[in-house]
Coordinates of C-alpha atoms in Angstrom, one line a residue:
Chain A
M20 CA -26.6 22.6 -26.4
A21 CA -25.4 25.3 -24.1
C22 CA -21.6 25.8 -24.0
Q23 CA -21.2 27.3 -20.6
G24 CA -18.2 29.5 -19.7
L25 CA -17.0 29.8 -23.3
Q26 CA -15.2 33.1 -23.7
K27 CA -15.6 35.2 -26.8
G28 CA -13.3 33.9 -29.6
E29 CA -12.6 30.5 -28.0
T30 CA -12.7 27.7 -30.5
L31 CA -11.8 24.1 -30.4
A32 CA -8.5 25.0 -32.0
S33 CA -7.6 27.8 -29.6
L34 CA -8.5 25.5 -26.6
K35 CA -6.3 22.7 -28.0
T36 CA -3.4 25.2 -28.2
E37 CA -4.0 26.4 -24.7
S38 CA -4.2 22.8 -23.5
D39 CA -0.9 21.8 -25.1
G40 CA 0.7 25.0 -23.7
L41 CA -0.6 24.2 -20.2
K42 CA 0.7 20.6 -20.3
K43 CA 4.1 21.9 -21.3
K44 CA 4.0 24.5 -18.5
L45 CA 3.1 21.8 -16.0
E46 CA 6.1 19.7 -17.2
V47 CA 8.4 22.7 -16.9
E48 CA 7.1 23.8 -13.5
R49 CA 7.5 20.2 -12.1
G50 CA 10.9 19.9 -13.7
K51 CA 12.2 23.1 -12.0
L52 CA 11.8 21.6 -8.6
N53 CA 13.4 18.3 -9.5
D54 CA 16.7 19.2 -7.9
V55 CA 17.6 15.8 -6.6
E56 CA 16.4 12.1 -6.7
L57 CA 14.9 10.5 -3.6
H58 CA 17.5 7.7 -3.5
Q59 CA 20.3 10.3 -3.6
V60 CA 18.8 12.0 -0.5
A61 CA 18.6 8.6 1.1
E62 CA 22.2 7.7 0.4
K63 CA 23.4 8.4 3.9
T64 CA 20.6 6.3 5.4
E65 CA 21.6 2.9 6.7
V66 CA 21.1 0.0 4.3
L67 CA 18.4 -2.3 5.5
G68 CA 19.4 -5.7 6.8
A69 CA 17.7 -8.9 5.6
L70 CA 14.1 -9.1 6.7
S71 CA 13.0 -12.2 8.7
I72 CA 9.5 -12.2 7.2
K73 CA 8.0 -15.7 6.4
T74 CA 4.6 -17.2 5.9
R75 CA 3.1 -17.8 9.4
R76 CA -0.4 -18.9 8.4
V77 CA -2.1 -20.2 5.2
L78 CA -5.8 -19.7 5.2
K79 CA -7.6 -22.1 3.0
G80 CA -11.4 -22.4 2.5
H81 CA -12.1 -20.4 -0.6
G82 CA -12.8 -22.7 -3.5
A83 CA -11.9 -20.1 -6.1
K84 CA -9.4 -17.3 -6.8
V85 CA -9.3 -14.9 -3.9
L86 CA -9.6 -11.4 -5.3
C87 CA -9.7 -9.1 -2.3
M88 CA -9.2 -8.9 1.4
D89 CA -9.3 -6.4 4.2
W90 CA -8.4 -6.4 7.9
C91 CA -10.8 -5.6 10.7
K92 CA -9.5 -3.0 13.2
D93 CA -9.4 -5.6 15.9
K94 CA -6.3 -7.0 14.0
R95 CA -7.7 -10.6 14.3
R96 CA -10.4 -10.8 11.7
L97 CA -10.2 -10.5 8.0
V98 CA -12.8 -10.3 5.3
S99 CA -11.9 -11.9 2.0
S100 CA -13.7 -12.4 -1.3
S101 CA -13.5 -14.7 -4.2
Q102 CA -15.4 -15.2 -7.4
V103 CA -17.7 -17.4 -5.5
R104 CA -18.2 -16.0 -2.1
T105 CA -17.2 -13.6 0.6
S106 CA -16.3 -14.8 4.0
T107 CA -14.9 -13.4 7.2
D108 CA -12.1 -15.4 8.6
L109 CA -11.1 -15.6 12.2
W110 CA -7.5 -16.3 11.6
T111 CA -7.0 -17.8 15.0
R112 CA -9.5 -20.5 14.3
E113 CA -9.2 -20.6 10.5
H114 CA -12.9 -21.1 10.0
G115 CA -15.0 -18.7 8.0
V116 CA -18.4 -17.3 8.0
S117 CA -19.7 -17.2 4.5
L118 CA -21.5 -14.1 3.4
P119 CA -24.1 -13.8 0.7
C120 CA -22.1 -11.9 -1.9
T121 CA -20.8 -13.3 -5.2
W122 CA -18.8 -11.9 -8.0
V123 CA -17.0 -9.8 -5.5
M124 CA -14.0 -7.8 -6.6
A125 CA -13.8 -5.5 -3.7
C126 CA -14.5 -5.9 0.0
A127 CA -13.9 -3.8 3.1
Y128 CA -14.5 -4.0 6.8
A129 CA -16.5 -1.2 8.4
P130 CA -14.4 0.7 11.0
S131 CA -16.7 -0.6 13.8
G132 CA -16.1 -4.2 12.8
C133 CA -19.8 -4.7 12.7
A134 CA -20.3 -4.8 9.0
V135 CA -18.7 -5.6 5.7
A136 CA -19.0 -4.0 2.3
C137 CA -18.6 -6.0 -0.9
G138 CA -19.1 -5.2 -4.5
G139 CA -18.1 -6.4 -8.0
L140 CA -19.6 -7.6 -11.2
D141 CA -23.2 -6.9 -10.1
N142 CA -22.3 -3.2 -10.5
K143 CA -23.3 -2.6 -6.9
C144 CA -21.6 -2.3 -3.5
S145 CA -23.6 -3.8 -0.7
V146 CA -23.3 -3.7 3.1
I147 CA -23.8 -6.7 5.3
P148 CA -24.1 -6.4 9.0
L149 CA -22.2 -9.1 10.9
S150 CA -23.8 -11.2 13.5
L151 CA -22.5 -13.6 16.1
D152 CA -25.6 -15.7 15.5
K153 CA -24.8 -18.4 13.0
D154 CA -28.4 -18.9 12.1
E155 CA -28.9 -15.3 11.2
N156 CA -30.2 -14.8 7.7
L157 CA -27.5 -12.5 6.4
A158 CA -28.9 -12.5 2.9
A159 CA -32.0 -10.8 4.2
K160 CA -29.9 -8.1 5.9
K161 CA -27.8 -7.4 2.9
K162 CA -28.3 -3.8 1.7
S163 CA -27.4 -2.3 -1.7
V164 CA -25.7 1.0 -1.2
A165 CA -23.7 1.9 -4.3
M166 CA -25.0 1.6 -7.9
H167 CA -22.6 2.1 -10.7
T168 CA -23.1 1.4 -14.4
N169 CA -20.2 -1.0 -14.6
Y170 CA -18.3 -3.3 -12.1
V171 CA -17.2 -2.0 -8.7
S172 CA -13.4 -2.4 -8.5
G173 CA -12.8 -0.9 -5.1
C174 CA -14.6 0.1 -1.9
T175 CA -13.7 1.6 1.4
F176 CA -15.6 3.1 4.3
T177 CA -14.6 6.6 5.2
N178 CA -13.9 7.4 8.8
S179 CA -17.2 5.9 10.0
D180 CA -19.6 3.2 9.1
M181 CA -21.9 5.9 7.6
Q182 CA -20.1 6.7 4.3
M183 CA -18.5 4.7 1.6
L184 CA -16.3 5.4 -1.3
T185 CA -16.4 3.3 -4.4
S186 CA -14.4 3.0 -7.7
S187 CA -15.8 1.5 -10.8
G188 CA -15.3 0.2 -14.3
D189 CA -17.6 3.0 -15.4
G190 CA -14.7 5.4 -15.0
T191 CA -16.0 7.2 -11.9
C192 CA -15.6 7.1 -8.2
A193 CA -18.4 7.9 -5.9
L194 CA -19.2 8.8 -2.2
W195 CA -22.3 7.2 -0.7
D196 CA -24.4 7.6 2.4
V197 CA -24.7 4.0 3.7
E198 CA -28.0 4.5 5.5
S199 CA -30.0 6.0 2.6
G200 CA -28.0 4.8 -0.3
Q201 CA -27.8 8.4 -1.5
L202 CA -25.1 9.5 -3.9
L203 CA -23.3 12.3 -2.0
Q204 CA -20.6 13.1 -4.5
S205 CA -19.3 11.7 -7.8
F206 CA -15.8 12.1 -9.2
H207 CA -15.3 12.4 -12.9
G208 CA -12.0 12.7 -14.7
H209 CA -10.7 9.2 -15.5
T210 CA -11.1 8.3 -19.1
A211 CA -11.2 4.6 -18.6
D212 CA -12.0 2.0 -15.8
V213 CA -10.9 3.0 -12.3
L214 CA -9.3 0.0 -10.7
S215 CA -8.4 1.2 -7.2
L216 CA -8.8 3.9 -4.6
D217 CA -7.3 4.7 -1.3
L218 CA -8.4 7.2 1.4
A219 CA -5.8 9.6 2.8
P220 CA -4.8 8.9 6.4
S221 CA -7.2 10.8 8.5
E222 CA -4.8 13.5 9.8
T223 CA -4.4 14.8 6.3
G224 CA -7.9 15.7 5.5
N225 CA -10.6 14.8 3.1
T226 CA -8.8 13.5 0.0
F227 CA -8.4 10.2 -1.7
V228 CA -6.3 8.8 -4.6
S229 CA -7.6 6.7 -7.5
G230 CA -5.8 4.8 -10.3
G231 CA -7.0 3.2 -13.5
C232 CA -6.8 1.9 -17.0
D233 CA -6.1 5.4 -18.4
R234 CA -2.7 5.0 -16.7
K235 CA -3.5 8.0 -14.5
A236 CA -3.5 8.4 -10.7
N237 CA -5.8 11.2 -9.6
V238 CA -6.1 12.9 -6.2
W239 CA -9.5 14.2 -5.3
D240 CA -11.1 16.5 -2.8
M241 CA -14.0 14.5 -1.3
R242 CA -16.2 17.4 -0.5
S243 CA -16.1 19.3 -3.7
G244 CA -15.5 16.4 -6.1
Q245 CA -12.6 18.3 -7.6
N246 CA -9.6 16.5 -9.1
I247 CA -6.8 18.3 -7.4
Q248 CA -3.7 16.6 -8.8
S249 CA -3.1 14.1 -11.6
F250 CA -0.1 11.9 -12.3
E251 CA 0.6 10.1 -15.6
S252 CA 3.9 8.3 -15.8
H253 CA 3.0 4.6 -15.8
E254 CA 3.1 2.8 -19.2
S255 CA 0.1 0.6 -18.6
D256 CA -3.0 0.2 -16.3
I257 CA -2.6 1.2 -12.7
N258 CA -4.0 -1.7 -10.6
C259 CA -3.6 -0.4 -7.2
V260 CA -2.8 2.9 -5.3
K261 CA -1.9 3.3 -1.7
Y262 CA -1.1 6.3 0.5
Y263 CA 2.2 6.6 2.3
P264 CA 1.5 6.6 6.1
S265 CA 2.3 10.4 6.5
G266 CA -0.3 11.2 3.7
D267 CA 2.2 13.3 1.8
A268 CA 2.8 10.6 -0.9
F269 CA 1.4 7.5 -2.5
A270 CA 2.5 4.4 -4.3
S271 CA 1.0 2.7 -7.4
A272 CA 1.3 -0.8 -8.9
S273 CA 0.9 -1.3 -12.6
D274 CA 0.8 -3.8 -15.4
D275 CA 4.0 -2.2 -16.7
A276 CA 5.8 -4.3 -14.1
T277 CA 6.8 -1.3 -12.0
C278 CA 5.6 0.3 -8.8
R279 CA 6.0 4.1 -8.5
F280 CA 6.1 6.6 -5.7
Y281 CA 4.6 10.1 -6.1
D282 CA 5.1 13.0 -3.6
L283 CA 2.1 15.2 -3.4
R284 CA 3.9 18.3 -2.3
A285 CA 6.5 18.1 -5.0
D286 CA 3.7 17.1 -7.4
R287 CA 5.7 14.5 -9.2
E288 CA 7.0 10.9 -9.3
V289 CA 10.0 10.6 -7.1
A290 CA 10.9 6.9 -7.4
V291 CA 10.3 3.9 -9.7
Y292 CA 10.6 0.4 -8.2
Q293 CA 11.6 -1.9 -11.0
K294 CA 14.2 -4.5 -12.1
D295 CA 15.0 -6.0 -15.5
S296 CA 14.1 -9.4 -14.1
I297 CA 10.6 -8.4 -13.1
V298 CA 8.5 -8.6 -16.2
F299 CA 5.1 -9.4 -14.8
G300 CA 2.5 -6.9 -13.8
A301 CA 2.3 -5.6 -10.2
S302 CA -1.3 -5.9 -9.0
T303 CA -1.2 -4.6 -5.4
V304 CA 0.9 -2.5 -2.9
D305 CA 1.0 -1.6 0.7
F306 CA 3.5 0.2 3.0
S307 CA 4.9 -1.0 6.3
L308 CA 4.0 1.1 9.4
S309 CA 7.0 3.5 9.0
G310 CA 6.6 3.7 5.3
R311 CA 10.2 2.4 4.8
L312 CA 9.1 -0.8 3.2
L313 CA 6.7 -1.2 0.2
F314 CA 5.2 -4.7 -0.3
A315 CA 4.1 -5.4 -3.8
G316 CA 2.3 -8.4 -5.2
Y317 CA 2.9 -9.5 -8.7
N318 CA 1.4 -11.7 -11.4
D319 CA 4.5 -13.9 -11.2
Y320 CA 3.2 -15.2 -7.8
T321 CA 5.7 -13.3 -5.7
I322 CA 5.7 -10.4 -3.3
N323 CA 8.6 -8.1 -3.4
A324 CA 9.6 -5.9 -0.5
W325 CA 11.2 -2.6 -1.6
D326 CA 13.2 -0.1 0.3
V327 CA 11.0 3.0 -0.4
L328 CA 13.9 5.5 0.2
K329 CA 16.8 3.8 -1.5
G330 CA 14.8 2.1 -4.3
N331 CA 16.3 -1.3 -4.1
R332 CA 14.5 -4.6 -3.5
V333 CA 15.1 -5.9 0.1
S334 CA 13.3 -9.2 0.0
I335 CA 11.2 -11.6 -2.1
L336 CA 8.4 -13.5 -0.5
F337 CA 7.7 -16.8 -2.2
G338 CA 4.9 -19.1 -1.4
H339 CA 1.8 -18.4 -3.5
E340 CA 1.1 -20.7 -6.4
N341 CA -0.7 -18.2 -8.5
R342 CA -1.0 -14.5 -9.0
V343 CA -1.1 -12.3 -5.9
S344 CA -4.2 -10.2 -6.0
R345 CA -4.0 -8.2 -2.8
V346 CA -1.5 -7.4 0.0
K347 CA -2.5 -5.5 3.1
L348 CA -0.7 -4.5 6.3
S349 CA -2.5 -5.5 9.5
P350 CA -3.8 -2.5 11.5
D351 CA -1.0 -2.7 14.1
G352 CA 1.7 -3.3 11.5
T353 CA 2.8 -6.7 12.7
A354 CA 1.9 -8.7 9.6
I355 CA 1.0 -8.6 5.9
C356 CA -1.9 -10.6 4.5
S357 CA -1.8 -11.6 0.9
A358 CA -4.7 -13.0 -1.2
S359 CA -4.0 -15.0 -4.3
W360 CA -5.5 -16.8 -7.3
D361 CA -4.2 -20.0 -5.7
N362 CA -7.4 -19.9 -3.6
T363 CA -5.5 -19.1 -0.4
L364 CA -4.6 -16.2 1.9
R365 CA -1.2 -16.0 3.6
I366 CA -0.2 -14.1 6.7
W367 CA 3.5 -13.0 6.7
A368 CA 5.3 -11.8 9.7
Chain B
M16 CA -24.0 18.4 -32.4
S17 CA -20.6 16.7 -31.8
G18 CA -18.7 19.9 -32.5
S19 CA -20.1 21.7 -29.4
S20 CA -19.7 18.7 -27.1
N21 CA -16.0 18.6 -28.1
I22 CA -15.6 22.2 -27.2
V23 CA -17.3 21.6 -23.8
T24 CA -14.9 18.6 -23.1
M25 CA -11.9 20.6 -24.2
K26 CA -13.0 23.5 -22.0
K27 CA -13.1 21.2 -19.0
I28 CA -9.7 19.9 -19.8
V29 CA -8.3 23.4 -20.1
Q30 CA -9.9 24.4 -16.8
Q31 CA -8.5 21.4 -15.1
L32 CA -5.0 22.0 -16.5
R33 CA -5.2 25.7 -15.4
L34 CA -6.0 24.5 -11.8
E35 CA -3.2 21.9 -11.8
A36 CA -0.6 24.4 -13.3
G37 CA -1.4 26.8 -10.5
I38 CA -0.8 24.7 -7.4
N39 CA 2.1 25.4 -5.1
R40 CA 4.9 22.9 -5.2
V41 CA 8.0 22.2 -3.1
K42 CA 11.4 21.1 -4.3
V43 CA 12.0 17.4 -4.4
S44 CA 15.0 17.8 -2.0
Q45 CA 12.6 19.2 0.6
A46 CA 9.9 16.6 0.0
A47 CA 12.4 13.8 0.0
A48 CA 14.0 15.0 3.2
D49 CA 10.6 15.0 4.9
L50 CA 9.7 11.5 3.6
Q51 CA 13.0 10.2 4.9
Q52 CA 12.5 11.9 8.3
F53 CA 9.1 10.3 8.7
C54 CA 10.6 6.8 7.9
L55 CA 13.4 7.3 10.4
Q56 CA 11.2 8.7 13.1
N57 CA 8.9 5.7 13.0
A58 CA 11.4 3.0 12.2
Q59 CA 11.5 1.6 15.8
Q60 CA 7.8 1.2 15.9
D61 CA 7.7 -0.7 12.6
P62 CA 7.4 -4.4 13.6
L63 CA 8.2 -5.7 10.1
L64 CA 11.3 -3.5 9.8
T65 CA 12.7 -4.3 13.2
G66 CA 11.7 -8.0 13.2
M67 CA 10.0 -8.0 16.6
S68 CA 10.6 -11.0 18.7
S69 CA 8.3 -14.1 18.6
S70 CA 6.9 -13.4 22.0
N71 CA 5.4 -10.1 21.1
N72 CA 4.2 -10.9 17.6
P73 CA 0.8 -12.6 17.7
F74 CA 1.4 -14.2 14.3
R75 CA 4.7 -15.8 15.1
P76 CA 4.5 -19.2 16.8
Q77 CA 5.1 -19.3 20.5
K78 CA 8.0 -21.5 21.5
V79 CA 6.6 -24.0 23.9
C80 CA 8.9 -25.1 26.7
S81 CA 8.1 -28.3 28.4
F82 CA 9.9 -30.2 31.2
L83 CA 11.4 -33.4 30.1

């Protein structure tokens, strides 16, 4: 077997020594710049008042645990998926259109609003065009795009309906051409299931972040497939990753009952959102429009709203009767939608 | 032979670490100041933060006034 790029004299032992040395160097370099904590910088910022956020809608209709949801850019429609089916819900009318997709763990609206992607235990991610015609045979129009060798845990369209990014239990992420189903780029580096991914806000270029069961969060260059940065500070699986609205940072939710905040330019963790009283895993996070609030859904059925800068919890949103599997901000920032194993979705505003 | 594939894996790890060790970083004080500035600049446009009034928020119920 060809060992490419091996320099003369390099052995497994010498590489191991170099690897250990480099890891230490990374720690030292990152440490040098850690001159202050985020919450210290934020000390002079005004404390946030109590939030007046409450449940405004409860969307019923799924007969099973709701695992995923996504907003349409029109701010009115959502797509949500459960173990049994995927449906688009018009929240104003609270009725859904059922889509032919089962065992769905991930779903996403296309930027145009004209199609939905869904994937899960079938190891695939498929795209279904939406139709106003109720009699339309959507099953016939469903098209497989992504093919992984294990379950699909996350999917998102890139800036258009033409390309899709997926994350998988097979340890990889991949970029696909929707029309042809062609694999455009694959991303290798995680050493266990990848559970979540998020695309950087468009102004900041072609990168995305992924998190997984290897406790690592990796930032990738979409074009080259290169892993540009890696963060390993969680003590258990990372269930969800989400970019801060400016694109310079991202947050993660983990089974270790904490959420963490990583700054990309400082290349390190800059905050941990935790409390002794919070002992259940966090499954999902999303930021408010300004990035000041971080909403996190937990396995203890609650959603906590954290002050991102100061690090304290601002509010607890009660209402769900089982684990919260997903929280997502509406496109205009006026509401949060949460999906739960209690078979419902809630809109909070 | 497992020996050579271990070396290949190790080589990849070392190359990745070299890349990561070499990136430019800024001080946390600078990064934190920028994060804070972004929050404050956009605070007024954040409906969940400011608690926008019922009349503007499509998700909050409209108060209906009726003549008695």
